[in-house]
PDB file of C-alpha atoms in Angstrom:
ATOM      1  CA  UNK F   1     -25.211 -20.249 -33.034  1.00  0.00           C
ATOM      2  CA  UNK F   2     -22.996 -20.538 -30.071  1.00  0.00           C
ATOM      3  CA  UNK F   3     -20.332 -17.872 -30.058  1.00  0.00           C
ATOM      4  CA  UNK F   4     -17.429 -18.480 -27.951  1.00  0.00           C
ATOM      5  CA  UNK F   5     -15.347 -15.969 -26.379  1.00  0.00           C
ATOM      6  CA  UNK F   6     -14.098 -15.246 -22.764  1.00  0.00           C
ATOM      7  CA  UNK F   7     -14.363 -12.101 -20.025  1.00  0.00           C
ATOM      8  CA  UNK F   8     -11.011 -11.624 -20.309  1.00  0.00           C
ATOM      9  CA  UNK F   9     -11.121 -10.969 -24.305  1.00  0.00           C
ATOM     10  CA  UNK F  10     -14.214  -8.424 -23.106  1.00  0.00           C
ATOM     11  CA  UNK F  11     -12.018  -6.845 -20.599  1.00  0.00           C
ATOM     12  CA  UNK F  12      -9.269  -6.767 -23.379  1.00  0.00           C
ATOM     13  CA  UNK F  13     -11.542  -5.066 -26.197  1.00  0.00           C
ATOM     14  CA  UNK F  14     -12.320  -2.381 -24.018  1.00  0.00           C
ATOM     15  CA  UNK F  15      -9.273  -1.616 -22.390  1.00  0.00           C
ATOM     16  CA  UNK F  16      -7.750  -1.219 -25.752  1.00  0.00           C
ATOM     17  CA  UNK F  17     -10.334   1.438 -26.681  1.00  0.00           C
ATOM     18  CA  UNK F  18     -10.469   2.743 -23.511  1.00  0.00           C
ATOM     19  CA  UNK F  19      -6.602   3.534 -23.131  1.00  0.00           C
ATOM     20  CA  UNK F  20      -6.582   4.019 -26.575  1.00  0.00           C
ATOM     21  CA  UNK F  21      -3.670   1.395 -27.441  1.00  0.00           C
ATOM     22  CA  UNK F  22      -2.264  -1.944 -27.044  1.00  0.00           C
ATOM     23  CA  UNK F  23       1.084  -1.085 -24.879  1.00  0.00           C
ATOM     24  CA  UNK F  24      -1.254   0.465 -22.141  1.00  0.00           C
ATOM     25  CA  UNK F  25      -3.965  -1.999 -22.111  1.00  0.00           C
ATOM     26  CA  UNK F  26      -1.491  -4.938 -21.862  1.00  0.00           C
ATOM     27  CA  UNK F  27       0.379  -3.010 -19.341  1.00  0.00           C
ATOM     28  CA  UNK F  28      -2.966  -2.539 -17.603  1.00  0.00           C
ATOM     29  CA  UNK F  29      -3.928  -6.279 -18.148  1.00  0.00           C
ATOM     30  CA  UNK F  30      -0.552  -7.453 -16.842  1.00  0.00           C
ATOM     31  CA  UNK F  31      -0.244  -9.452 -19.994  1.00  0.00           C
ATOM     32  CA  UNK F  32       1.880  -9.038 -22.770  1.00  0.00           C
ATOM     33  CA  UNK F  33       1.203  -7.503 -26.315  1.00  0.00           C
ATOM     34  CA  UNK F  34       1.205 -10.490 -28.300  1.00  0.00           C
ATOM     35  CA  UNK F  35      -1.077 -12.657 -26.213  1.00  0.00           C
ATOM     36  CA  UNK F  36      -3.584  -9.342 -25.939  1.00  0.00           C
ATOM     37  CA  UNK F  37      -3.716  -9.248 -29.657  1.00  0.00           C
ATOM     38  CA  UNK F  38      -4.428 -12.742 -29.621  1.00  0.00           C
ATOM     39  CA  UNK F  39      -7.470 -12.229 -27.461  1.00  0.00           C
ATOM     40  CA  UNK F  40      -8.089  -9.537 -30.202  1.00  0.00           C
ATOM     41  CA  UNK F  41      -8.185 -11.574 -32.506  1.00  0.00           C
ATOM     42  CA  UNK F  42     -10.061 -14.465 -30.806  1.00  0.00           C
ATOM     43  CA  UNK F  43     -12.479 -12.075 -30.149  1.00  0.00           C
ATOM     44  CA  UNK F  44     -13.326 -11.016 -33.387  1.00  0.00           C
ATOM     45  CA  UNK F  45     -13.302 -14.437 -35.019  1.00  0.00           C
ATOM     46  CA  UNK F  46     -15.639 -15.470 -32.729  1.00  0.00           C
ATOM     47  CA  UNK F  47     -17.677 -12.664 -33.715  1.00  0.00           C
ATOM     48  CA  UNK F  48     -17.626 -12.812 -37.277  1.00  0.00           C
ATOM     49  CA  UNK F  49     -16.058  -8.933 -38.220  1.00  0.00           C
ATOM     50  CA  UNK F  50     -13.364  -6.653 -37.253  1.00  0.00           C
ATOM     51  CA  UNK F  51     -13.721  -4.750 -34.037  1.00  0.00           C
ATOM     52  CA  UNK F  52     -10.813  -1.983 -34.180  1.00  0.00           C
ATOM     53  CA  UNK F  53      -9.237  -0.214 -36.449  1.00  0.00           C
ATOM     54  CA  UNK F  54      -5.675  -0.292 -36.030  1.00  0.00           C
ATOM     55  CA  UNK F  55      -2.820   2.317 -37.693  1.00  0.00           C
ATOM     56  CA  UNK F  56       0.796   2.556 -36.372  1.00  0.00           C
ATOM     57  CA  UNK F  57      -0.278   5.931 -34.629  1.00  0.00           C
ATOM     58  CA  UNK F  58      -4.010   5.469 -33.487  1.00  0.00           C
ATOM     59  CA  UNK F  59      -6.658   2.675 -32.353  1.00  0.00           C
ATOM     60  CA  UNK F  60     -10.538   2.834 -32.924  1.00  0.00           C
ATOM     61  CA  UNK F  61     -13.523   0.809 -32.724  1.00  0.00           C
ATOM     62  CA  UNK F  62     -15.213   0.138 -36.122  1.00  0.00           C
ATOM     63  CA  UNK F  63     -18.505   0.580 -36.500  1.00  0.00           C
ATOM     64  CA  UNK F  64     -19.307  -2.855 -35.441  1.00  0.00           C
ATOM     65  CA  UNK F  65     -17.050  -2.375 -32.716  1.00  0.00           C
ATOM     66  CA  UNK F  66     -19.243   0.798 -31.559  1.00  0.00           C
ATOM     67  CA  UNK F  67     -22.364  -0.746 -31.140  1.00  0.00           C
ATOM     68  CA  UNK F  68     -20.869  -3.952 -29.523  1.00  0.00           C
ATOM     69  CA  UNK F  69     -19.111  -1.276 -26.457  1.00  0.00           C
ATOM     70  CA  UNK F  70     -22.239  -0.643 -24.171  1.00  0.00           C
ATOM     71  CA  UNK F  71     -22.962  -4.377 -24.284  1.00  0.00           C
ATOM     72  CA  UNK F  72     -19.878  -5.316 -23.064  1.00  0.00           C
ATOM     73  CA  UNK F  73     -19.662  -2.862 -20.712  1.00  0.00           C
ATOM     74  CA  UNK F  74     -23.017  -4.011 -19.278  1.00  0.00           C
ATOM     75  CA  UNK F  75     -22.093  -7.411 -19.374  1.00  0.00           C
ATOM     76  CA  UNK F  76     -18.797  -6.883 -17.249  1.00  0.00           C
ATOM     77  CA  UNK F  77     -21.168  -4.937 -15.212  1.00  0.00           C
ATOM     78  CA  UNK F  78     -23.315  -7.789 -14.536  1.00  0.00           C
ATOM     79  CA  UNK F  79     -20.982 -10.549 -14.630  1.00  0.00           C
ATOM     80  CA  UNK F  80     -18.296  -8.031 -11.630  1.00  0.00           C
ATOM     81  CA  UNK F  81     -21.407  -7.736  -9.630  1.00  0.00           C
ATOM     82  CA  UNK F  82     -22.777 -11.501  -9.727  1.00  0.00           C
ATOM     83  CA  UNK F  83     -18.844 -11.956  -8.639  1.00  0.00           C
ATOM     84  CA  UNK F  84     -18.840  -9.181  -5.668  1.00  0.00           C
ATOM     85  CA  UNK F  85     -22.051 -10.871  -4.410  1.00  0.00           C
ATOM     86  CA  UNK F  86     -20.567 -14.365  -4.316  1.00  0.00           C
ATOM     87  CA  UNK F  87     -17.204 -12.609  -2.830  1.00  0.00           C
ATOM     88  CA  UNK F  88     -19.227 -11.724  -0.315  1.00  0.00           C
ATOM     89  CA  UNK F  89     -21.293 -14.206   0.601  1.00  0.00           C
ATOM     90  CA  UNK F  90     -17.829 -16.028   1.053  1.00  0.00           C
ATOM     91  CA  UNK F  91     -16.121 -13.533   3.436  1.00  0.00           C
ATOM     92  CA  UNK F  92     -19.251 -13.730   5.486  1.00  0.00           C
ATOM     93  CA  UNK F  93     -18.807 -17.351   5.767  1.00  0.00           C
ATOM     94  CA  UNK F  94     -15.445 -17.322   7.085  1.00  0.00           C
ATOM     95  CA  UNK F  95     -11.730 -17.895   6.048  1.00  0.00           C
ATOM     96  CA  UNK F  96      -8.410 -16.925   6.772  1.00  0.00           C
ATOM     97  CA  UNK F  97      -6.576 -14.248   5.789  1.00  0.00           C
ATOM     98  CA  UNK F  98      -2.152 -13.580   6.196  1.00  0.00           C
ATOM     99  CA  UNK F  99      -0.228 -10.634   5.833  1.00  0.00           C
ATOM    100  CA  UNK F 100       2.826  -9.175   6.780  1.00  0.00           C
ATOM    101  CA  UNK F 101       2.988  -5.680   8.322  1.00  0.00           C
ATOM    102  CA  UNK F 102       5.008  -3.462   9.264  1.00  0.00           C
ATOM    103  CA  UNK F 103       5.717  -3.598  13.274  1.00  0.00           C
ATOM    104  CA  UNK F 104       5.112   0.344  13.652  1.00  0.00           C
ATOM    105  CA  UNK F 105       1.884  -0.146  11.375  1.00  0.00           C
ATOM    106  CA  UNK F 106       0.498  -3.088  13.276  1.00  0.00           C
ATOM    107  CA  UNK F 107       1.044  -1.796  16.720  1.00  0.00           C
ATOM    108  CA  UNK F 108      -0.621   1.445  16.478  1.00  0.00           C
ATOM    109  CA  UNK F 109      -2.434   1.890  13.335  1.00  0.00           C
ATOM    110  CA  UNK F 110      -3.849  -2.086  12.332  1.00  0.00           C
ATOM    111  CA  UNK F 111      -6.024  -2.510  15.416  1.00  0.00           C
ATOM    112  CA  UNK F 112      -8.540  -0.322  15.074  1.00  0.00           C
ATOM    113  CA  UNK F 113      -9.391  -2.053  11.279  1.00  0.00           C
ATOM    114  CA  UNK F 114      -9.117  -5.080  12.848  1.00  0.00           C
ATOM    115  CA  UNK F 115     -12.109  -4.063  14.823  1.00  0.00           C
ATOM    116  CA  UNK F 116     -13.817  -2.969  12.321  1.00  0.00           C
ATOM    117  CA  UNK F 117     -13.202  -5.691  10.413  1.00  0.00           C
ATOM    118  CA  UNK F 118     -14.073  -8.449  12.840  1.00  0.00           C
ATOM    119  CA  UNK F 119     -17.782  -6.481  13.177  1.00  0.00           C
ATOM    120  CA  UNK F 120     -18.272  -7.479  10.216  1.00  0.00           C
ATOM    121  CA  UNK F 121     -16.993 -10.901   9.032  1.00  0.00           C
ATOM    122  CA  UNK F 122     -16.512 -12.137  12.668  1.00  0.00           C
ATOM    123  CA  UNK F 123     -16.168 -15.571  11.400  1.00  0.00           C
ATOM    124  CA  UNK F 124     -12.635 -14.564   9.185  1.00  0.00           C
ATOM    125  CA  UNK F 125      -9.541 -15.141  11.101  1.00  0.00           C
ATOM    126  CA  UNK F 126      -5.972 -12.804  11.044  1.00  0.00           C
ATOM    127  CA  UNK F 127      -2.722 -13.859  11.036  1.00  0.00           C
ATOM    128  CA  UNK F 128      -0.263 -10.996  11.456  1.00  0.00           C
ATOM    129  CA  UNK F 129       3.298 -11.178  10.556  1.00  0.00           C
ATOM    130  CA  UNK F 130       5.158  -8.245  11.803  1.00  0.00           C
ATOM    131  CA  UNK F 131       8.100  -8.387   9.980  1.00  0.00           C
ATOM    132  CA  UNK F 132      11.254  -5.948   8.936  1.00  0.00           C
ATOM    133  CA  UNK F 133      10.232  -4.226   5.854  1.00  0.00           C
ATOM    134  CA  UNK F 134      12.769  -6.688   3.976  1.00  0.00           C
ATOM    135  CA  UNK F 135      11.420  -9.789   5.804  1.00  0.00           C
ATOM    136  CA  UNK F 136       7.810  -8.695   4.679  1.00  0.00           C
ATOM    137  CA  UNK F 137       8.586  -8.145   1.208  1.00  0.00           C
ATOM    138  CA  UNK F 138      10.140 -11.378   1.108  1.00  0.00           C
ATOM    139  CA  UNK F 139       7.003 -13.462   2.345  1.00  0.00           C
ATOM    140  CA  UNK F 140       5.148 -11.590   0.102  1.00  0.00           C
ATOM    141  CA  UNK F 141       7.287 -12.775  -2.745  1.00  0.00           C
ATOM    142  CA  UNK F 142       7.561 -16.471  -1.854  1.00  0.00           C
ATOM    143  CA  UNK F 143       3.600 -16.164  -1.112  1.00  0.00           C
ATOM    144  CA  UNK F 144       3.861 -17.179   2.682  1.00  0.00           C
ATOM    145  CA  UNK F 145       1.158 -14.186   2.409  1.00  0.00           C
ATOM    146  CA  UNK F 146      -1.487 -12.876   0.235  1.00  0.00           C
ATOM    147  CA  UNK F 147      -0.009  -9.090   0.316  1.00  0.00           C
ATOM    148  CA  UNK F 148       2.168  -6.894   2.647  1.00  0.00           C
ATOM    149  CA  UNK F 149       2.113  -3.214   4.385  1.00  0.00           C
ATOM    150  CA  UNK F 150       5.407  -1.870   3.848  1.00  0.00           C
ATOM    151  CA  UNK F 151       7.611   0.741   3.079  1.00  0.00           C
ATOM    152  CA  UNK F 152       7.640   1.971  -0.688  1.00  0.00           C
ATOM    153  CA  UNK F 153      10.781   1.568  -2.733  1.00  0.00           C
ATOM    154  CA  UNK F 154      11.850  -2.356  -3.752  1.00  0.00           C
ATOM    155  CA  UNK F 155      12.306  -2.951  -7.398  1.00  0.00           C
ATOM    156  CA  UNK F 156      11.549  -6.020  -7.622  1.00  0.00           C
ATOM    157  CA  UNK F 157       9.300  -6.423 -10.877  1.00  0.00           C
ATOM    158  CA  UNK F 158       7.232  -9.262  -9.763  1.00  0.00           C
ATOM    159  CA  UNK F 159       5.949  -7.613  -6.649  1.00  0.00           C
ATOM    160  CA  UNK F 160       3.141  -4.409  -7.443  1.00  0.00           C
ATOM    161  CA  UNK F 161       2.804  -1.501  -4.819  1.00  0.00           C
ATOM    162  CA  UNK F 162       0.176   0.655  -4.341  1.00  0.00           C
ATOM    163  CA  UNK F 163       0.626   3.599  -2.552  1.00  0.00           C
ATOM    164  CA  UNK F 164      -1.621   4.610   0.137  1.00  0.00           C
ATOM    165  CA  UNK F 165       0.124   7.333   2.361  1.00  0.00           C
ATOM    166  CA  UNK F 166       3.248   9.263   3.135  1.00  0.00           C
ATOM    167  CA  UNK F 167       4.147   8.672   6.983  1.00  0.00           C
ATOM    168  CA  UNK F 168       6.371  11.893   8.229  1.00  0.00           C
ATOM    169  CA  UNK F 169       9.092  11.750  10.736  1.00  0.00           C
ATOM    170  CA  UNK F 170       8.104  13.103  13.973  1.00  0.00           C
ATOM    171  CA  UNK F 171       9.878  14.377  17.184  1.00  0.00           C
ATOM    172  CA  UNK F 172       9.041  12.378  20.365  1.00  0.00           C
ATOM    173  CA  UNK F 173       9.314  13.889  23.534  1.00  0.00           C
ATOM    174  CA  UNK F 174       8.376  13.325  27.306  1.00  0.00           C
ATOM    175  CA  UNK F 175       5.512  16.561  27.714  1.00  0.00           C
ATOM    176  CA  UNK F 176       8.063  18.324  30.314  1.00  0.00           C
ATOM    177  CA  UNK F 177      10.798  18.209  27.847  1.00  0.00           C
ATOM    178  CA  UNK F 178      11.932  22.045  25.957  1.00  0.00           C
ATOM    179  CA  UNK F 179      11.128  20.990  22.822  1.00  0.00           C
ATOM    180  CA  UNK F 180       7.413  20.239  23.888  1.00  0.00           C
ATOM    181  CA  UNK F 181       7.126  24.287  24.143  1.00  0.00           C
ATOM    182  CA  UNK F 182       7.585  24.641  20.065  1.00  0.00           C
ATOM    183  CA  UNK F 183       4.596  23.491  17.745  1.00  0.00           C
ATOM    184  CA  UNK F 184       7.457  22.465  15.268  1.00  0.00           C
ATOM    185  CA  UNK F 185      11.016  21.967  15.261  1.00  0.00           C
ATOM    186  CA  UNK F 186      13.945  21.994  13.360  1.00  0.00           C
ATOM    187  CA  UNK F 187      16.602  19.393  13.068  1.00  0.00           C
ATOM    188  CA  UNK F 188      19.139  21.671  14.372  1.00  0.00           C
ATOM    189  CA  UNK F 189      17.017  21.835  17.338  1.00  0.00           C
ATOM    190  CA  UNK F 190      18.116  18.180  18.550  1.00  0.00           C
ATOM    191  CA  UNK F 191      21.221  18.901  18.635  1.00  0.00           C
ATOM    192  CA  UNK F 192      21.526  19.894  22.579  1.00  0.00           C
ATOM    193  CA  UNK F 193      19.413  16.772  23.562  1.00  0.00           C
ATOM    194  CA  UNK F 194      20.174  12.910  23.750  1.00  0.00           C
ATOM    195  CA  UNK F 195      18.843  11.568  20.709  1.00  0.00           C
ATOM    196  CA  UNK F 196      18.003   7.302  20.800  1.00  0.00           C
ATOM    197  CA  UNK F 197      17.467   6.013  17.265  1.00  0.00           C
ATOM    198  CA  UNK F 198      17.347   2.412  15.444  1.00  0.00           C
ATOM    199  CA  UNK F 199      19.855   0.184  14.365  1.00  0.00           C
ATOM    200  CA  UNK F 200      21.272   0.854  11.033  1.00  0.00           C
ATOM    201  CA  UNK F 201      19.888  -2.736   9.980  1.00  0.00           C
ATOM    202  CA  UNK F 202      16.840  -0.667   9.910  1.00  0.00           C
ATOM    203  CA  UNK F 203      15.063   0.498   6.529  1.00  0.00           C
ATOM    204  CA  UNK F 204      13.763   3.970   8.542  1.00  0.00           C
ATOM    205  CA  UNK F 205      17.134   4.597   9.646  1.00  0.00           C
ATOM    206  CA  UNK F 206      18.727   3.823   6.330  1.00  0.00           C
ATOM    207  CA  UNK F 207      15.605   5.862   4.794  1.00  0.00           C
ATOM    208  CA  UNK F 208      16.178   8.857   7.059  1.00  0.00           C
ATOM    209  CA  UNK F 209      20.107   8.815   7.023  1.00  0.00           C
ATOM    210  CA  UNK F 210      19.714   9.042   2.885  1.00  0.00           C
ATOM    211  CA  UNK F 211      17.581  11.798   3.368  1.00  0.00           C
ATOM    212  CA  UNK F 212      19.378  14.044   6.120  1.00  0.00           C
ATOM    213  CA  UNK F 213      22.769  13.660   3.983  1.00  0.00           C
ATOM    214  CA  UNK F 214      21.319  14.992   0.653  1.00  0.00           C
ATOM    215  CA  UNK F 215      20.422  17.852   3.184  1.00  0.00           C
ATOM    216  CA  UNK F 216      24.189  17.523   4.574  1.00  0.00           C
ATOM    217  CA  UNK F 217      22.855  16.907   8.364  1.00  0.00           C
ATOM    218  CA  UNK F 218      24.094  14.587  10.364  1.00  0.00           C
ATOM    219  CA  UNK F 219      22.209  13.306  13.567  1.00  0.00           C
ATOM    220  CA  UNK F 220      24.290  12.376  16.476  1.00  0.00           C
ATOM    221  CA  UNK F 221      23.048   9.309  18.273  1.00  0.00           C
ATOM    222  CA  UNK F 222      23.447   8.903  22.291  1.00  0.00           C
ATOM    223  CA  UNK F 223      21.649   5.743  22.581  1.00  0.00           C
ATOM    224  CA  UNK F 224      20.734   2.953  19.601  1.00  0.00           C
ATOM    225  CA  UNK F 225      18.086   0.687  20.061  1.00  0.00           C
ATOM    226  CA  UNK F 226      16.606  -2.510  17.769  1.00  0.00           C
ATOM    227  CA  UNK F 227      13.124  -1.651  17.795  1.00  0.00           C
ATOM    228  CA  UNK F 228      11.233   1.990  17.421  1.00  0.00           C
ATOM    229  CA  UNK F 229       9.272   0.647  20.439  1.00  0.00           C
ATOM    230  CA  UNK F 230      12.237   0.420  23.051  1.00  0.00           C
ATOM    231  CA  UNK F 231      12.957   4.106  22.196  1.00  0.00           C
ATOM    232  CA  UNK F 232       9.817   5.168  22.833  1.00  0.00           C
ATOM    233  CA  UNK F 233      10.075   3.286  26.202  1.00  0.00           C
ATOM    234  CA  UNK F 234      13.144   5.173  26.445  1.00  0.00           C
ATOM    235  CA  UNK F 235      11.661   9.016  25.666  1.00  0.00           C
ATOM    236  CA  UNK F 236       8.600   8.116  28.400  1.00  0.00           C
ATOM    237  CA  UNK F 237      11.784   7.515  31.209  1.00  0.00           C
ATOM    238  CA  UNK F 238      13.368  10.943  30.431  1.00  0.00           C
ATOM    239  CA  UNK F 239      16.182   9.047  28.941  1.00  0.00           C
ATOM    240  CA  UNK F 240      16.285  11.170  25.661  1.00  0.00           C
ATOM    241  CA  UNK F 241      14.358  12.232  22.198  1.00  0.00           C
ATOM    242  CA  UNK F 242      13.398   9.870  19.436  1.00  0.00           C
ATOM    243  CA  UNK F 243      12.846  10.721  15.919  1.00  0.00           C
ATOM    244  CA  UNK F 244      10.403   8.209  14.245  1.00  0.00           C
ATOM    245  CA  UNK F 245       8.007   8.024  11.662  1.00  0.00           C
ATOM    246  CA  UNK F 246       4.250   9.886  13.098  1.00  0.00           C
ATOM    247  CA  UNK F 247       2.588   6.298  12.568  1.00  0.00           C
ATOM    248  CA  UNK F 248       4.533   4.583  15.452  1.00  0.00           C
ATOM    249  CA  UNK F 249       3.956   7.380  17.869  1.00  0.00           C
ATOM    250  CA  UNK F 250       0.770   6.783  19.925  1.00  0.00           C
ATOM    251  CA  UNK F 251      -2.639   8.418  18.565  1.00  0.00           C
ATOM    252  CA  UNK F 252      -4.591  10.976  20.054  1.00  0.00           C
ATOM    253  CA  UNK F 253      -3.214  12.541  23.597  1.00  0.00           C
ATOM    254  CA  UNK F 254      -0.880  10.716  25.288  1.00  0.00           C
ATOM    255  CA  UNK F 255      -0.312  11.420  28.954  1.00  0.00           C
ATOM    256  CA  UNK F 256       3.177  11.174  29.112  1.00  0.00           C
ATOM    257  CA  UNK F 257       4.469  12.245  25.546  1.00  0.00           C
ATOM    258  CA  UNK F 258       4.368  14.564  22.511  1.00  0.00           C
ATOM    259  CA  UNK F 259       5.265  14.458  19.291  1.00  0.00           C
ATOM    260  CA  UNK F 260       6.172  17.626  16.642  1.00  0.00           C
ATOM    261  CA  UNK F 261       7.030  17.699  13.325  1.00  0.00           C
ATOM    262  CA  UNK F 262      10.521  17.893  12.087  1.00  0.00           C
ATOM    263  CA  UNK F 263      11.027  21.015   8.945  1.00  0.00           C
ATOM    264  CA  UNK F 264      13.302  22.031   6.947  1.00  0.00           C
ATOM    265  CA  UNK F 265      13.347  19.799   5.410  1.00  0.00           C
ATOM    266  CA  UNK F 266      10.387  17.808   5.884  1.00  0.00           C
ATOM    267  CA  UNK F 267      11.091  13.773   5.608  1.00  0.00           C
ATOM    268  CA  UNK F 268       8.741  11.004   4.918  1.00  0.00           C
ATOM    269  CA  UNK F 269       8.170   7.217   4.289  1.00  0.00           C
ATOM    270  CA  UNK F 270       5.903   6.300   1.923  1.00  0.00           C
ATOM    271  CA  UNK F 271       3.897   3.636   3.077  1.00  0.00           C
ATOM    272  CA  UNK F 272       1.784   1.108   0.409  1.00  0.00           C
ATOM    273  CA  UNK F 273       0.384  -2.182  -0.150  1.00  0.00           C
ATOM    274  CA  UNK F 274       2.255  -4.760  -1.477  1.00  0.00           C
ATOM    275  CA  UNK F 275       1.427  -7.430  -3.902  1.00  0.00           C
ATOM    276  CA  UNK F 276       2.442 -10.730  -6.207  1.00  0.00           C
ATOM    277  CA  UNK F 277       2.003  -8.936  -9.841  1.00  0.00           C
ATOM    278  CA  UNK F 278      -0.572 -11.383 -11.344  1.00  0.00           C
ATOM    279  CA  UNK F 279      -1.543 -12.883  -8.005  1.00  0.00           C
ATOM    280  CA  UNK F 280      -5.259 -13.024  -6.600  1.00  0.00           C
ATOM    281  CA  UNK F 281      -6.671 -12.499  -3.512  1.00  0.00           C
ATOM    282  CA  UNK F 282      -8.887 -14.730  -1.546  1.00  0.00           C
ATOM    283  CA  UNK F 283     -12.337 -13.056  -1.159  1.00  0.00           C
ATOM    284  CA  UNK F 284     -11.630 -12.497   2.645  1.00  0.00           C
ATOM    285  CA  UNK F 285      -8.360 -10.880   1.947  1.00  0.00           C
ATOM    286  CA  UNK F 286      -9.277  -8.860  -0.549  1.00  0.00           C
ATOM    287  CA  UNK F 287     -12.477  -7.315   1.904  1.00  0.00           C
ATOM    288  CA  UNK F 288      -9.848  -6.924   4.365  1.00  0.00           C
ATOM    289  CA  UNK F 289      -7.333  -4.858   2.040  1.00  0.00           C
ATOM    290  CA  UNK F 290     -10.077  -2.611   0.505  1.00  0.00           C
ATOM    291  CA  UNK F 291     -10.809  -1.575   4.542  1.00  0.00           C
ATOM    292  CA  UNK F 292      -7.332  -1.037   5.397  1.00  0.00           C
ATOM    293  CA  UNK F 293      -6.915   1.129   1.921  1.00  0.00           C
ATOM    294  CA  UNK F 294     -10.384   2.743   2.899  1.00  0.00           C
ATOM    295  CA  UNK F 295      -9.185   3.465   6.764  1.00  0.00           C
ATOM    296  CA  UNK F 296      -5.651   4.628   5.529  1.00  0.00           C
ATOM    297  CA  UNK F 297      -6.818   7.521   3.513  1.00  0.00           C
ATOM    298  CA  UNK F 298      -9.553   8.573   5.979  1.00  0.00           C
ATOM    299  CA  UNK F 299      -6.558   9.268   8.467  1.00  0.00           C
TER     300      UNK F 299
END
């Protein structure tokens, strides 16, 4: 007798019990609630008996359903390991992989997993689109590329984020400057001191503007500048200070500049992947994501 079912009406018998309702599992399953009942149901024709138990308030296997868990769950077991394996084998063999990055996340922050990456599937290419943080969620949208690093906040429902840090604002500084004496600062501190900053067509200048006005502080701007980059350049000449988020100031000790952080109140970005809700991943991107997620919160 052949019985015919699929993985995902596995995946959506458990998730049901395991959530412990249909709104959460679909949710879960990025499907809706009709078309997970269907695979329900499927399921348990295919199987000959009722699985759940369903009341308006609660949702439980019957006793059928009970003895069928632990072989599903050993099957999925089986069947998401044969499919790791074969994932893989297939980064190993080579590919290509696009994404779109942040410029302060791929200058500082996205070489070093790069090298690590490379060590390992040296035959996978990288292309890097450093893009505004409206740019990148765009390509990621029209799926120029198979998922973004970018600032968190878009509500756009067909796009999934998945936060992996918060990114503080940071004073930069030349090592001579007064402000290099303090091991923090306050934003009343910049006051004396040219400040350089980013456009306003920038989302970390719109971000940090948002936040200093709830706080009713207002900075006041000497010399504007495109890219967080050129103001850097700018605080290494003596020119001025730069407030910028910590993960486009250079790592470790620099030999011309310092950063400090900025209290009272404390701002942040929160940085994330970003994703097509209901896309996939080629085997070589996905390796690559789980290493940047995996470098990200070692940091």
């Amino acid at each position: 007798m052949n019985i015919n079912c699929e993985i995902l009406d596995l995946r959506a018998f458990l998730a049901v019990l395991e959530l412990q309702g249909f709104h959460r599992a679909a949710d879960q399953l990025n499907m809706s609630q009709p078309a997970l009942s269907r695979r329900i149901q499927k399921l348990e024709q295919a199987i000959g008996a009722p699985l759940l138990e369903r009341t308006t308030r609660h949702v439980a296997a019957t006793a059928l359903g009970t003895e069928l868990v632990p072989l599903v769950q050993r099957m999925l077991e089986e069947f998401d390991g044969s499919l790791f394996s074969m994932r893989e084998l297939g980064a190993k063999r080579g590919g290509l992989v696009t994404i779109a990055c942040l410029p302060t996340a791929a200058f500082y922050f996205l070489p070093s997993v790069i090298r690590q990456f490379n060590q390992e599937y040296p035959n996978i290419r990288l292309r890097i689109l450093d893009l505004t943080a409206t740019d990148a969620l765009q390509a990621v949208a029209r799926g120029e590329v198979e998922f973004g690093i970018n600032i968190m906040g878009s509500s756009d429902s067909d796009l999934v984020f998945e936060r992996l840090a918060e990114d503080p604002f940071v004073l930069a500084a030349k090592r001579d400057h007064p402000l290099a004496e303090k091991k923090e600062v306050r934003w009343e501190d910049l006051e004396p001191y040219p400040l350089i900053t980013v456009h306003r067509s920038s989302a970390n200048r719109t971000l940090l503007d948002a936040a200093l006005a709830r706080s009713n502080i207002k900075l006041n701007w000497f010399y504007e500048v495109t890219h967080l980059s050129t103001s850097l350049g700018l605080v290494e000449a003596g020119l001025g200070i730069s407030v910028l988020p910590k993960m486009a100031t250079p790592q470790g000790d620099h030999p011309f500049l310092i950063t400090r952080s900025i209290r009272n109140p404390e701002i942040s970005r929160t940085i994330g992947i970003v994703r097509r809700r209901g896309g996939t991943l080629s085997p070589a991107a996905e390796h690559f994501m789980r290493m940047l997620i995996g470098a990200w919160r070692q940091t």
